[in-house]
């Protein structure tokens, strides 16, 4: 089973040039190849910092980097930019690897870490000091900020800027040896405190930090900054195209400066717009906050936009890859409608999900004229989109459950499902008629419907053509299994989670109704053997998958992955508005 899924994965990763619209990065790479740049090599990398789980935004970058490499016969590395030990962890490294693999990409043996280059980066730093291009500074973080100036005002030179090379070499070595307190000194690039680009105002290259690194342990007490490590790491790996998001555009002059001063291989940096999604927060810092403050149950909560969350929710790698292809790659920031992601998912699940019947909010129905002892096995289609998936048997008997929503004692205009005196078809079964309504004498709540069935109307039989206005799903009470079903709404109530009143913060937009747990749902018996992660369509209700954490045989838990379009809800809404 696992093997079959994997094969399908690899197949659809292959670039489909006829159907894929081109984009500016693909054009650049293709042009570079034509010009014979980089000796005809294409080498990209996906460079996550292991300080959180990957999210759908990262998927865009993964698909782009691995996709271009595959398309142009190149290579793509997985490189962890692990320069900040206080926030990084092997848990994140492991999850990132699992998620990239799950998406369908492979980095072979090219799993790299910026921390593997710490010694080389230190050598680079010495080289810059020796050339008079870096100095040890005694200003603390606040002072550095103060000296930096603003967008409208130039910065001021650090009083330590003109230390001699010898003194700088001595101090930098002693920084490494652990002679100074955390934050006590930094190594800074000597560029230009008056540069209009703030990144060029003598940026910090090294800081003193006594934190145990997930790979180098306590070997180092100085760590390179991201800005000093990133470009050099790309260079060391022989990357040809360093693809990153727009916020790094202003850092490019600095990266160029380092590489030029060091006179090493110079990858070409290309920036693209990051993915933003409506009703979704896509920042690891925010996602971490949601986890830590327990707004969700963890990084893999099915409401999270993390790949782990989406997977648990029932998203398929195929759907995510198609989505990433369709949104394209552009230079300008924009907001993608989450409905588009859901659309890609429906398209994929529609093709492959087994259809079953499940009643989420059960209402008991007794068919008065159906023999008490009788059970029929009715034939049901597994997937109308794919006849090769075959058919199955669904048991039918005298006592059934239908959806509470499918009955209205006083049907509003346009409601064609069951109501007193009305007929409705039970999917794959018979036409039934509601003859009586049983209520709780105290509360007035409808507890049971008494119905009759027309034996001549069995689906597939000669009389089955008799028209009724609606078909509803059901489950046989004696045969159904019980399960918990979890329904989800967007995690945020606002399209833009950051859209908050003054004095409030984005967490105020967390949707208190984003999760609803329904216990005692009644499912078709075939689901008794459903395995974690399996996907189904519950007819009329949406796509659901078996929860990979909380579900177990005999105590099944399903997540609603995504709804089907509910036209009735739309009609009802417009009617209410009138
Ligand atoms: P976040 O902003 O969520 O904290 P990050 O950029 O700090 O993410 P990294 O680990 O540095 O996280 O990201 C790895 C790669 O993924 C980077 O090249 C980054 O540009 C890219 N990336 C991150 N977020 C997005 C996004 N929303 N859309 C596209 N690419 C992204
Ligand atoms: Mg980043």
mmCIF file of C-alpha atoms in Angstrom, residues 135-149 155-161 163 171 175 181-188 193 201-202 204 206-208:
data_model
loop_
_atom_site.group_PDB
_atom_site.id
_atom_site.type_symbol
_atom_site.label_atom_id
_atom_site.label_comp_id
_atom_site.label_asym_id
_atom_site.label_seq_id
_atom_site.Cartn_x
_atom_site.Cartn_y
_atom_site.Cartn_z
ATOM 1 C CA UNK A 135 36.310 44.270 13.339
ATOM 2 C CA UNK A 136 35.497 43.284 16.878
ATOM 3 C CA UNK A 137 33.050 45.717 18.457
ATOM 4 C CA UNK A 138 32.401 46.187 22.173
ATOM 5 C CA UNK A 139 29.051 47.936 21.819
ATOM 6 C CA UNK A 140 26.133 45.970 23.233
ATOM 7 C CA UNK A 141 22.996 45.155 21.244
ATOM 8 C CA UNK A 142 21.140 48.301 22.311
ATOM 9 C CA UNK A 143 24.083 50.508 21.483
ATOM 10 C CA UNK A 144 24.536 48.893 18.111
ATOM 11 C CA UNK A 145 20.906 49.605 17.346
ATOM 12 C CA UNK A 146 21.313 53.194 18.496
ATOM 13 C CA UNK A 147 24.419 53.718 16.372
ATOM 14 C CA UNK A 148 22.788 52.181 13.333
ATOM 15 C CA UNK A 149 20.665 55.235 12.576
ATOM 16 C CA UNK A 155 24.424 55.757 11.392
ATOM 17 C CA UNK A 156 27.491 56.603 13.470
ATOM 18 C CA UNK A 157 30.763 54.763 13.364
ATOM 19 C CA UNK A 158 31.439 52.489 16.295
ATOM 20 C CA UNK A 159 34.312 53.759 18.462
ATOM 21 C CA UNK A 160 35.888 50.308 17.970
ATOM 22 C CA UNK A 161 35.773 50.446 14.196
ATOM 23 C CA UNK A 163 41.032 48.611 15.747
ATOM 24 C CA UNK A 171 39.972 39.584 20.277
ATOM 25 C CA UNK A 175 35.773 35.449 21.691
ATOM 26 C CA UNK A 181 30.416 37.192 28.406
ATOM 27 C CA UNK A 182 27.424 36.487 26.158
ATOM 28 C CA UNK A 183 26.626 39.578 24.138
ATOM 29 C CA UNK A 184 29.800 41.253 25.350
ATOM 30 C CA UNK A 185 31.405 41.635 21.945
ATOM 31 C CA UNK A 186 30.527 41.035 18.312
ATOM 32 C CA UNK A 187 32.389 40.702 15.080
ATOM 33 C CA UNK A 188 31.093 43.181 12.515
ATOM 34 C CA UNK A 193 27.513 53.308 8.375
ATOM 35 C CA UNK A 201 25.742 49.490 8.142
ATOM 36 C CA UNK A 202 28.420 47.293 9.620
ATOM 37 C CA UNK A 204 27.037 41.769 12.939
ATOM 38 C CA UNK A 206 29.337 36.805 14.969
ATOM 39 C CA UNK A 207 27.837 36.997 18.419
ATOM 40 C CA UNK A 208 28.778 35.364 21.692
#
